[in-house]
């Protein structure tokens, strides 16, 4: 079929289109209405339909695939390898669900999951889905302050965690960070369920902390039936960064989410039941939620859960896994490929990757040299795809399950079915023409699978996403884009203060707030600066209360180290600025707004732009001086 026609139908005949897609999943009770868009921008999909994500990911495959692999765990950090068939996974998830119920978790309550890439993390997610609890997974690379904010916002009754993870051969303790976070938060969970991997000793809080292995023993034979949920019940909350320091709880439904993932597995990822899917992302990010945990299993595929880096034991590990587990669909991020590009290219051909149909890459701009290098290196097709935590599945890509549209270097592709994508002028809200830069926007209703709202903050949902383009209630992605004459889109970077470090989405305001908590700091500005390897890195400019502190080189180095350690401790090393520069004044407009775009431009060697509103031109000179090579 023709992709443009498929897309046109999805917009012009939405209800019929999505009713068809809805047959890709099991429904316990049919929906009475495909789409309720009577309260835009809020949308309700598959109204009154009853279904369950865990049932669709696991139970419904039992008849045909009980003995086939569902979850393949490989840790190159600990040397563990475990494979769970659909049957075994079904049992483990019921055990976990029974433990959660025994610890008092009820339908609609939140369970926060702070775990490394281990099977138990997925058991916990599926168990929540099974009993109708709402999971909120926090990336293991985040530290106590980030965790505390999320604990307070989601108010979980239970937290599932572990003694630690391991990265690059080094144990990373989780429990002390978790204890510190619970100390900081005003909400206190009733229980903490601890998976003890015996990687690092940890202290337990009596009554509150429970041992997973011991409780599992008590529930070995547990049978926990699926709780049928209304399609618009909440399946999960996943926090993501925005313009303010407070992360947004992206909230997703059940039915729309399941249908959207099932449809994307068919039309975009082209995965078949019985095959293996390997995404090198992390369950703490949206790619992990959609394409490690739920998507592959909904399609009846096995999913690989990989704890490790692309470089250990050597730069061939990803391809070795592809060969060993006969991976047919793979998903990674451009940064991972750029890391491999620095290694011996013979690793790309050392293993048999001929079974790999496609390597999908997303999360940050895929530069042409990297795309060419990997496409030629492994000799397999590469498909870029562009989307967000908010949308849960690709906005732009090609859908080879529909039509074999050619890809174009530098472009993530075209609007996917269901998304009415427009490029709009930032100030006038008018549509821009081909080859003109505009804000990538989506005319509501958003398709199934996209965020329902921000957890407990409908106002913020509307104000943030649907009120930024003058005169139009459209969803803003906060990305700049351009479309060529053939309909291919190109993404040109964010319009807001969100940065993307090695595919990790971070808010510069969160980093600024963390730096400002240091007693020496008067004020600061953090910007994202282009980086060859990581796409972007955070760079900080700090004004001290007492500039004398950094008069000597030694004092400067010590304070820079202290400030980085503050961010490490509060937010996690992922958010650590690559450099902290000291200045005595920040460039601001006369109304006091920090000119972050100008600072960023200077850091990237570009023209700082219109400076007619600047309060003190010397401030920019200081930035220029600070970043000049010594
Ligand atoms: O700026 C865009 C960039 O990553 C942002 C979304 O990040 P996150 O919420 O973590 O979701 C990632 C899901 C894959 C976008 O607003 N981005 C994502 N994919 C691409 C991209 N930029 C360019 N090309 C892409 N393929």
XYZ file of C-alpha atoms and ligand atoms in Angstrom:
656
model
C 0.000 0.000 0.000
C 0.980 3.609 -0.432
C 2.248 5.212 2.828
C 0.786 8.606 1.968
C -2.620 7.032 1.381
C -2.311 5.034 4.619
C -1.466 8.270 6.421
C -4.299 10.197 4.774
C -6.820 7.572 5.859
C -5.500 7.626 9.419
C -6.279 11.357 9.618
C -9.429 11.620 7.512
C -11.062 8.417 8.674
C -9.571 8.142 12.132
C -12.187 5.976 13.751
C -12.255 3.311 11.032
C -8.457 3.333 10.812
C -7.890 2.828 14.530
C -10.742 0.357 14.932
C -8.850 -1.791 12.432
C -5.564 -1.406 14.328
C -7.360 -2.289 17.555
C -7.871 -5.837 16.259
C -4.121 -6.375 16.732
C -4.646 -6.807 20.484
C -6.987 -8.830 22.714
C -9.987 -7.116 24.283
C -11.830 -8.597 27.232
C -14.789 -6.354 26.482
C -15.174 -4.394 23.244
C -15.033 -0.598 23.124
C -18.231 1.294 22.433
C -16.547 4.325 20.873
C -13.193 4.485 19.074
C -12.441 8.118 19.856
C -13.897 10.609 22.264
C -12.514 14.003 21.257
C -15.241 16.056 22.884
C -12.779 17.658 25.313
C -9.766 18.430 23.156
C -6.866 18.514 23.663
C -7.784 15.614 25.948
C -8.566 12.467 24.001
C -10.000 9.140 25.056
C -9.373 6.155 22.823
C -11.382 2.933 22.705
C -13.889 4.083 25.297
C -15.354 1.323 27.527
C -13.047 -1.275 26.018
C -11.502 -3.572 28.609
C -8.033 -4.907 28.186
C -4.724 -5.382 29.958
C -1.119 -4.773 28.878
C 0.295 -7.747 30.760
C -2.286 -10.035 29.199
C -1.397 -8.755 25.741
C 2.336 -9.025 26.355
C 2.359 -12.433 28.034
C -0.840 -14.410 28.646
C -2.210 -14.310 25.155
C 0.953 -15.900 23.747
C 0.861 -18.830 26.152
C -1.221 -21.061 23.917
C 1.155 -20.858 20.962
C 4.475 -19.912 22.526
C 4.604 -21.073 26.128
C 8.022 -22.709 25.620
C 9.471 -20.015 23.384
C 11.835 -17.376 24.783
C 10.181 -14.161 25.915
C 12.889 -12.449 27.956
C 16.594 -12.968 27.338
C 18.768 -11.417 30.028
C 22.452 -10.880 29.374
C 24.749 -9.041 31.752
C 28.288 -8.513 30.596
C 28.781 -6.780 33.935
C 28.127 -9.795 36.187
C 28.363 -12.581 33.620
C 24.717 -13.605 34.250
C 22.635 -14.984 31.421
C 19.064 -16.165 31.936
C 16.306 -16.859 29.471
C 12.637 -16.920 30.454
C 10.072 -18.513 28.187
C 6.610 -16.978 27.985
C 5.473 -19.713 30.412
C 8.248 -18.981 32.916
C 7.775 -15.254 32.601
C 4.060 -15.720 33.258
C 4.922 -17.475 36.518
C 7.506 -14.918 37.616
C 5.151 -12.046 36.951
C 2.399 -13.672 38.993
C 4.847 -14.163 41.866
C 5.814 -10.524 41.699
C 2.155 -9.501 41.447
C 1.312 -11.611 44.493
C 4.154 -10.020 46.465
C 2.910 -6.565 45.521
C -0.605 -7.441 46.607
C 0.707 -8.883 49.869
C 2.535 -5.601 50.449
C -0.735 -3.762 50.025
C -0.534 -2.502 46.442
C -4.009 -1.973 44.995
C -5.351 -1.005 41.602
C -4.598 2.614 40.692
C -1.830 2.938 43.287
C 1.709 3.802 42.246
C 4.766 1.589 42.397
C 8.105 3.269 41.824
C 10.747 1.090 40.205
C 14.387 2.071 40.677
C 16.325 -0.828 39.262
C 19.163 -1.610 36.895
C 18.637 -3.623 33.709
C 17.663 -6.915 35.320
C 14.686 -9.232 34.658
C 13.100 -8.309 37.995
C 12.593 -4.769 36.689
C 10.429 -6.131 33.904
C 8.639 -8.562 36.236
C 7.723 -5.563 38.363
C 6.470 -3.538 35.400
C 4.365 -6.402 34.023
C 3.100 -7.188 37.546
C 1.883 -3.609 37.950
C 0.180 -3.784 34.564
C -1.388 -7.100 35.560
C -2.994 -5.826 38.767
C -3.788 -2.344 37.499
C -1.166 -0.565 39.591
C 0.595 2.379 37.950
C 4.329 2.015 37.531
C 6.787 4.822 37.452
C 10.283 3.740 36.525
C 13.154 6.028 37.466
C 16.337 5.708 35.425
C 19.080 4.054 37.499
C 21.511 6.801 36.535
C 19.479 9.375 38.466
C 20.463 10.192 42.029
C 18.717 11.085 45.261
C 17.318 14.526 44.489
C 15.838 13.428 41.136
C 14.426 10.387 42.838
C 12.954 12.384 45.733
C 11.115 14.749 43.362
C 9.533 11.757 41.666
C 8.641 10.059 44.960
C 6.838 13.200 46.065
C 5.002 13.643 42.796
C 3.924 10.035 42.260
C 3.404 9.170 45.959
C 4.140 5.453 45.531
C 2.967 2.934 48.136
C 5.831 0.654 47.153
C 9.332 1.150 45.763
C 11.112 -1.755 44.105
C 14.884 -1.436 44.117
C 18.144 -3.359 44.363
C 21.439 -3.254 46.214
C 23.108 -1.975 43.096
C 23.896 -2.068 39.436
C 27.151 -2.267 37.602
C 28.552 -0.119 34.860
C 31.826 -0.634 33.042
C 32.789 -3.248 35.630
C 32.209 -0.924 38.582
C 29.468 -1.566 41.112
C 27.036 1.323 41.425
C 25.200 1.176 44.780
C 21.505 2.067 44.518
C 20.273 1.612 48.070
C 22.129 4.521 49.749
C 20.765 6.878 47.059
C 17.279 5.500 47.578
C 17.479 5.853 51.368
C 18.718 9.405 50.966
C 15.883 10.147 48.526
C 13.239 8.795 50.905
C 14.854 10.924 53.612
C 14.482 13.992 51.408
C 10.935 13.350 50.193
C 7.847 14.297 52.189
C 5.951 11.279 50.917
C 7.130 8.003 52.444
C 6.398 4.662 50.763
C 4.959 1.961 53.027
C 7.444 -0.581 51.715
C 10.653 -0.992 49.768
C 11.059 -4.320 48.009
C 14.750 -5.125 47.683
C 16.247 -7.356 45.029
C 19.540 -8.417 46.583
C 21.987 -9.132 43.784
C 24.780 -9.567 46.322
C 26.797 -6.927 44.521
C 27.190 -4.623 47.487
C 26.128 -4.723 51.153
C 23.307 -2.406 52.190
C 21.435 -1.489 55.302
C 17.780 -2.346 55.785
C 15.075 -0.347 57.470
C 13.117 -2.741 59.684
C 9.471 -3.333 58.650
C 9.735 -1.030 55.669
C 12.323 -2.962 53.630
C 11.344 -6.380 52.337
C 13.432 -9.068 50.686
C 12.291 -10.072 47.210
C 13.914 -13.541 47.210
C 12.302 -14.488 50.526
C 8.853 -13.257 49.498
C 9.158 -14.947 46.113
C 9.655 -18.265 47.899
C 6.364 -17.707 49.699
C 4.517 -17.053 46.448
C 6.038 -19.646 44.132
C 2.656 -21.088 43.192
C 0.870 -17.768 43.028
C -1.909 -17.375 40.517
C -2.884 -13.794 40.062
C -5.587 -13.265 37.471
C -5.388 -10.295 35.142
C -7.335 -7.234 36.299
C -9.309 -5.982 33.313
C -8.921 -2.252 32.969
C -10.884 0.321 31.070
C -8.901 1.459 28.061
C -8.419 4.948 29.531
C -7.211 3.821 32.929
C -3.615 4.793 33.627
C -0.865 2.311 32.852
C 2.180 4.313 33.805
C 3.848 7.608 34.593
C 7.276 8.359 33.171
C 8.985 11.567 34.196
C 10.687 13.675 31.595
C 12.435 17.012 31.554
C 10.975 20.244 30.369
C 11.595 23.924 30.681
C 11.082 24.202 34.423
C 13.111 22.457 37.099
C 10.177 20.176 37.952
C 10.019 17.056 35.756
C 6.717 16.264 34.070
C 4.935 12.999 34.764
C 3.981 11.813 31.302
C 0.863 9.707 31.844
C -0.223 6.970 29.482
C -3.389 4.898 29.137
C -3.847 1.171 28.691
C -5.806 0.420 25.516
C -4.490 3.172 23.257
C -0.971 2.376 24.405
C -1.324 -1.336 23.629
C -2.875 -0.681 20.216
C -0.272 1.943 19.281
C 2.610 -0.372 20.176
C 1.071 -3.357 18.403
C 0.493 -1.248 15.281
C 4.036 0.162 15.331
C 5.520 -3.318 15.702
C 3.644 -4.327 12.570
C 3.936 -1.287 10.336
C 7.202 0.353 11.414
C 9.408 -2.258 13.101
C 8.097 -5.233 11.105
C 8.667 -7.705 13.930
C 7.210 -11.204 13.722
C 6.138 -13.476 16.563
C 8.892 -15.933 17.458
C 11.695 -13.538 16.462
C 14.033 -11.605 18.756
C 14.081 -7.849 19.316
C 17.088 -6.125 20.824
C 16.936 -2.573 22.061
C 20.077 -1.309 23.761
C 18.166 1.423 25.595
C 17.292 1.339 29.304
C 13.947 0.635 30.958
C 14.249 4.070 32.610
C 13.629 5.799 29.265
C 10.661 5.758 26.958
C 12.420 3.648 24.330
C 12.861 1.016 27.009
C 9.186 1.165 28.017
C 7.898 0.943 24.466
C 10.502 -1.201 22.769
C 12.142 -3.337 25.439
C 9.266 -4.026 27.787
C 5.940 -3.821 25.976
C 6.182 -3.592 22.171
C 8.222 -6.700 21.379
C 6.215 -8.972 23.686
C 2.890 -7.619 22.496
C 4.069 -8.707 19.045
C 4.992 -12.143 20.420
C 8.717 -11.515 20.066
C 11.447 -12.213 22.595
C 13.120 -9.145 24.065
C 16.751 -8.845 25.104
C 17.450 -7.183 28.435
C 21.085 -6.140 28.305
C 23.046 -4.907 31.289
C 26.298 -3.623 29.890
C 27.920 -1.107 27.607
C 28.602 -1.335 23.849
C 32.334 -1.682 24.569
C 32.723 -4.482 27.105
C 34.254 -6.999 26.854
C 34.980 -5.474 23.460
C 33.386 -3.339 20.760
C 31.834 -6.402 19.129
C 29.443 -7.203 21.979
C 26.267 -5.773 20.407
C 26.842 -7.727 17.187
C 27.755 -10.829 19.115
C 24.360 -10.637 20.829
C 22.711 -10.161 17.433
C 24.374 -13.331 16.150
C 23.855 -15.411 19.292
C 20.202 -14.597 19.747
C 19.306 -14.328 16.071
C 18.128 -10.776 16.475
C 15.953 -9.629 13.576
C 15.093 -6.112 14.766
C 17.481 -3.874 16.659
C 17.036 -0.434 18.218
C 19.831 1.807 19.435
C 20.879 5.443 19.697
C 23.246 7.426 17.476
C 25.582 7.996 20.439
C 26.164 4.261 20.824
C 27.132 4.094 17.162
C 29.433 7.112 17.466
C 31.141 5.358 20.380
C 31.699 2.286 18.193
C 33.013 4.453 15.383
C 36.097 5.149 17.471
C 36.864 1.440 17.693
C 38.341 -1.100 15.314
C 35.809 -1.395 12.434
C 36.565 -5.111 11.995
C 34.203 -5.730 14.934
C 31.310 -4.815 12.660
C 31.916 -7.820 10.456
C 33.238 -10.268 13.022
C 29.795 -11.733 13.719
C 27.029 -12.967 11.485
C 24.435 -10.218 11.507
C 22.711 -11.334 8.312
C 19.536 -12.167 10.251
C 19.174 -8.524 11.247
C 16.533 -6.964 9.018
C 16.852 -3.411 10.262
C 18.697 -1.298 12.784
C 16.483 1.504 14.096
C 18.116 4.557 15.617
C 16.405 7.319 17.585
C 16.606 9.724 20.477
C 18.834 12.408 18.977
C 19.855 13.643 15.542
C 21.520 10.967 13.435
C 24.317 12.689 11.553
C 24.981 11.559 8.024
C 28.585 10.319 8.519
C 27.486 8.099 11.425
C 24.501 6.777 9.482
C 26.667 5.962 6.460
C 29.406 4.425 8.557
C 27.098 1.995 10.305
C 24.957 1.194 7.256
C 28.047 0.293 5.250
C 29.793 -1.342 8.194
C 27.098 -3.879 8.986
C 25.560 -3.897 5.542
C 22.058 -3.763 6.969
C 19.378 -1.097 6.491
C 19.292 1.739 9.031
C 16.052 3.528 9.863
C 16.082 6.783 11.798
C 12.921 7.592 13.743
C 11.914 10.694 15.607
C 9.619 10.804 18.623
C 9.365 11.781 22.289
C 8.591 10.447 25.742
C 5.261 12.199 25.305
C 4.279 10.340 22.135
C 5.555 6.879 23.090
C 6.091 5.772 19.480
C 7.505 7.284 16.271
C 6.113 10.563 14.929
C 8.437 10.550 11.915
C 9.955 7.502 10.272
C 9.311 5.220 7.336
C 6.838 2.360 7.689
C 8.216 -0.530 5.706
C 5.349 -2.702 6.851
C 3.151 -0.426 4.758
C 5.414 0.585 1.893
C 9.150 0.330 1.197
C 9.662 4.092 1.053
C 13.363 4.897 0.638
C 15.123 6.562 3.558
C 17.083 9.749 3.176
C 20.309 10.503 5.068
C 19.836 13.119 7.760
C 16.058 12.738 7.769
C 14.050 10.637 10.215
C 11.415 10.340 7.471
C 7.794 11.344 7.134
C 4.801 11.706 9.426
C 3.617 8.364 10.665
C -0.059 7.360 10.439
C -2.169 9.021 13.127
C 0.016 12.112 13.411
C -1.271 15.240 11.694
C 2.139 16.932 11.624
C 2.521 20.592 10.667
C 5.457 22.976 10.584
C 4.408 26.280 12.086
C 5.898 29.729 12.372
C 6.901 30.277 16.006
C 5.356 33.748 16.225
C 2.473 33.818 13.769
C 1.366 30.191 14.049
C 1.028 30.088 10.242
C 2.191 27.045 8.331
C 5.599 27.508 6.747
C 6.379 26.318 3.238
C 8.670 23.515 2.118
C 12.319 24.144 2.921
C 11.397 26.708 5.581
C 12.137 26.249 9.241
C 9.185 25.880 11.602
C 8.154 24.351 14.912
C 7.133 20.705 14.537
C 3.539 20.607 15.761
C 0.746 18.047 15.803
C -2.903 18.959 15.308
C -5.014 17.171 17.930
C -6.404 14.647 18.533
C -3.082 12.992 19.256
C -3.156 9.355 18.122
C -3.444 6.405 20.522
C -0.372 5.779 22.684
C 0.463 9.441 23.253
C 0.346 11.017 26.692
C -3.128 11.468 28.184
C -2.034 14.343 30.371
C 0.623 15.234 32.908
C 0.070 13.239 36.065
C -2.286 15.212 38.301
C -1.731 18.378 36.356
C -4.158 18.797 33.446
C -3.487 22.506 33.440
C 0.226 22.040 32.946
C -0.521 19.584 30.120
C -2.604 22.162 28.270
C -0.383 25.127 29.144
C 2.861 23.396 28.246
C 2.030 21.547 25.080
C -1.013 23.232 23.578
C -0.532 26.914 24.295
C 2.852 27.809 22.858
C 1.836 28.498 19.252
C -0.122 31.743 19.019
C -3.744 31.420 18.019
C -3.797 27.638 17.631
C -4.429 24.805 20.006
C -1.846 22.424 18.601
C 0.661 20.141 20.294
C 4.177 21.555 20.180
C 7.065 19.116 20.115
C 9.439 21.989 20.944
C 11.624 20.872 18.070
C 12.538 22.892 15.009
C 12.038 21.117 11.730
C 12.101 21.568 7.992
C 10.419 19.579 5.205
C 11.857 19.077 1.730
C 9.872 19.023 -1.502
C 9.403 15.267 -1.297
C 7.871 15.374 2.176
C 10.927 14.248 4.158
C 11.406 16.049 7.465
C 14.653 17.099 9.107
C 14.949 17.924 12.822
C 17.028 20.975 13.648
C 17.130 21.025 17.448
C 14.971 22.081 20.376
C 13.140 25.372 20.702
C 13.293 25.197 24.525
C 15.853 24.573 27.271
C 15.857 20.807 26.961
C 19.181 19.257 26.027
C 20.069 15.816 24.788
C 23.272 14.317 26.153
C 24.125 10.968 24.603
C 20.429 10.405 23.919
C 19.517 11.280 27.526
C 16.948 14.044 27.741
C 17.798 16.568 30.441
C 16.453 19.931 31.512
C 19.043 22.668 31.867
C 16.895 24.199 34.643
C 17.219 21.081 36.770
C 20.996 21.294 36.480
C 20.907 25.011 37.276
C 18.818 24.374 40.380
C 21.247 21.734 41.518
C 24.279 24.006 41.037
C 22.462 26.844 42.795
C 21.975 24.678 45.865
C 25.744 24.921 46.455
C 26.404 27.557 49.090
C 29.052 29.358 47.007
C 26.773 29.969 44.011
C 24.893 33.236 43.510
C 23.399 32.367 40.125
C 24.138 30.270 37.089
C 23.160 29.348 33.555
C 23.470 25.954 31.900
C 23.356 25.484 28.144
C 23.675 22.517 25.790
C 26.710 22.679 23.546
C 27.240 20.564 20.420
C 29.580 17.646 21.010
C 30.974 15.250 18.428
C 30.444 12.146 20.500
C 27.491 12.814 22.775
C 25.484 15.063 20.468
C 25.374 17.687 23.207
C 27.005 18.291 26.570
C 25.913 20.594 29.397
C 28.111 23.599 30.051
C 27.662 25.751 33.131
C 28.395 29.437 33.758
C 28.429 30.312 37.419
C 28.436 33.615 39.288
C 29.848 33.191 42.786
C 28.791 35.030 45.922
C 32.484 35.582 46.580
C 34.531 35.791 43.353
C 37.739 35.734 45.383
C 37.220 31.990 45.809
C 38.385 31.341 42.282
C 41.106 33.882 41.941
C 43.738 31.196 42.129
C 43.809 28.356 39.600
C 43.735 25.847 42.443
C 40.609 27.334 43.960
C 38.928 27.327 40.567
C 39.669 23.666 39.944
C 38.536 22.657 43.409
C 35.263 24.539 43.162
C 34.584 23.233 39.668
C 35.065 19.712 41.056
C 32.805 20.457 44.041
C 30.049 21.773 41.820
C 30.229 18.760 39.533
C 30.079 16.494 42.581
C 26.967 18.347 43.763
C 25.201 17.562 40.487
C 26.419 13.956 40.598
C 25.051 13.521 44.094
C 21.710 15.191 43.491
C 20.820 14.364 39.906
C 23.313 11.710 38.853
C 26.419 11.679 36.698
C 24.332 11.844 33.493
C 23.515 15.451 34.316
C 27.046 16.535 35.242
C 28.190 19.584 33.240
C 31.250 18.933 31.113
C 32.726 22.235 32.334
C 31.875 24.843 34.942
C 33.061 28.327 33.978
C 33.164 31.201 36.454
C 31.990 34.677 35.467
C 31.005 37.719 37.523
C 27.834 38.483 35.594
C 25.497 36.522 33.294
C 24.309 37.964 29.984
C 20.714 39.048 30.537
C 18.064 41.118 28.851
C 17.096 44.370 30.528
C 14.084 42.569 31.924
C 16.377 40.056 33.601
C 16.008 37.022 31.329
C 19.236 35.045 30.920
C 20.265 34.959 27.256
C 20.865 31.226 27.089
C 20.625 31.044 23.309
C 23.373 33.659 22.973
C 25.617 31.840 25.448
C 25.022 28.616 23.571
C 25.815 30.274 20.244
C 29.112 31.607 21.580
C 30.038 28.183 22.950
C 29.394 26.685 19.533
C 31.368 29.400 17.758
C 28.256 30.937 16.208
C 26.996 34.484 16.079
C 25.203 35.270 19.379
C 22.289 36.874 17.501
C 20.257 39.970 18.255
C 21.757 41.673 21.297
C 19.797 44.912 21.310
C 18.067 43.975 24.551
C 21.206 42.986 26.449
C 21.713 44.726 29.750
C 25.504 44.544 29.960
C 27.462 43.675 26.790
C 30.520 42.927 28.951
C 28.721 39.845 30.235
C 28.998 38.190 26.831
C 32.652 39.166 26.642
C 33.169 37.306 29.906
C 31.535 34.209 28.489
C 33.747 34.526 25.419
C 36.797 34.870 27.628
C 35.818 31.965 29.874
C 35.497 29.499 27.025
C 38.557 30.712 25.128
C 41.321 28.114 25.235
C 43.841 29.056 27.919
O 14.635 16.718 20.327
C 14.083 15.512 19.891
C 15.089 14.388 20.129
O 14.789 13.861 21.412
C 13.629 14.504 21.960
C 12.787 13.522 22.706
O 13.551 12.836 23.656
P 12.873 11.761 24.593
O 11.672 12.341 25.219
O 13.940 11.207 25.456
O 12.342 10.632 23.608
C 13.192 9.866 22.801
C 12.374 8.892 21.999
C 13.144 8.293 20.854
C 12.923 15.079 20.766
O 12.073 16.146 21.136
N 14.969 13.311 19.134
C 14.394 12.111 19.295
N 14.538 11.360 18.190
C 15.220 12.100 17.289
C 15.484 13.360 17.890
N 16.136 14.332 17.227
C 16.516 14.083 15.968
N 16.311 12.905 15.336
C 15.665 11.879 15.950
N 15.474 10.725 15.334
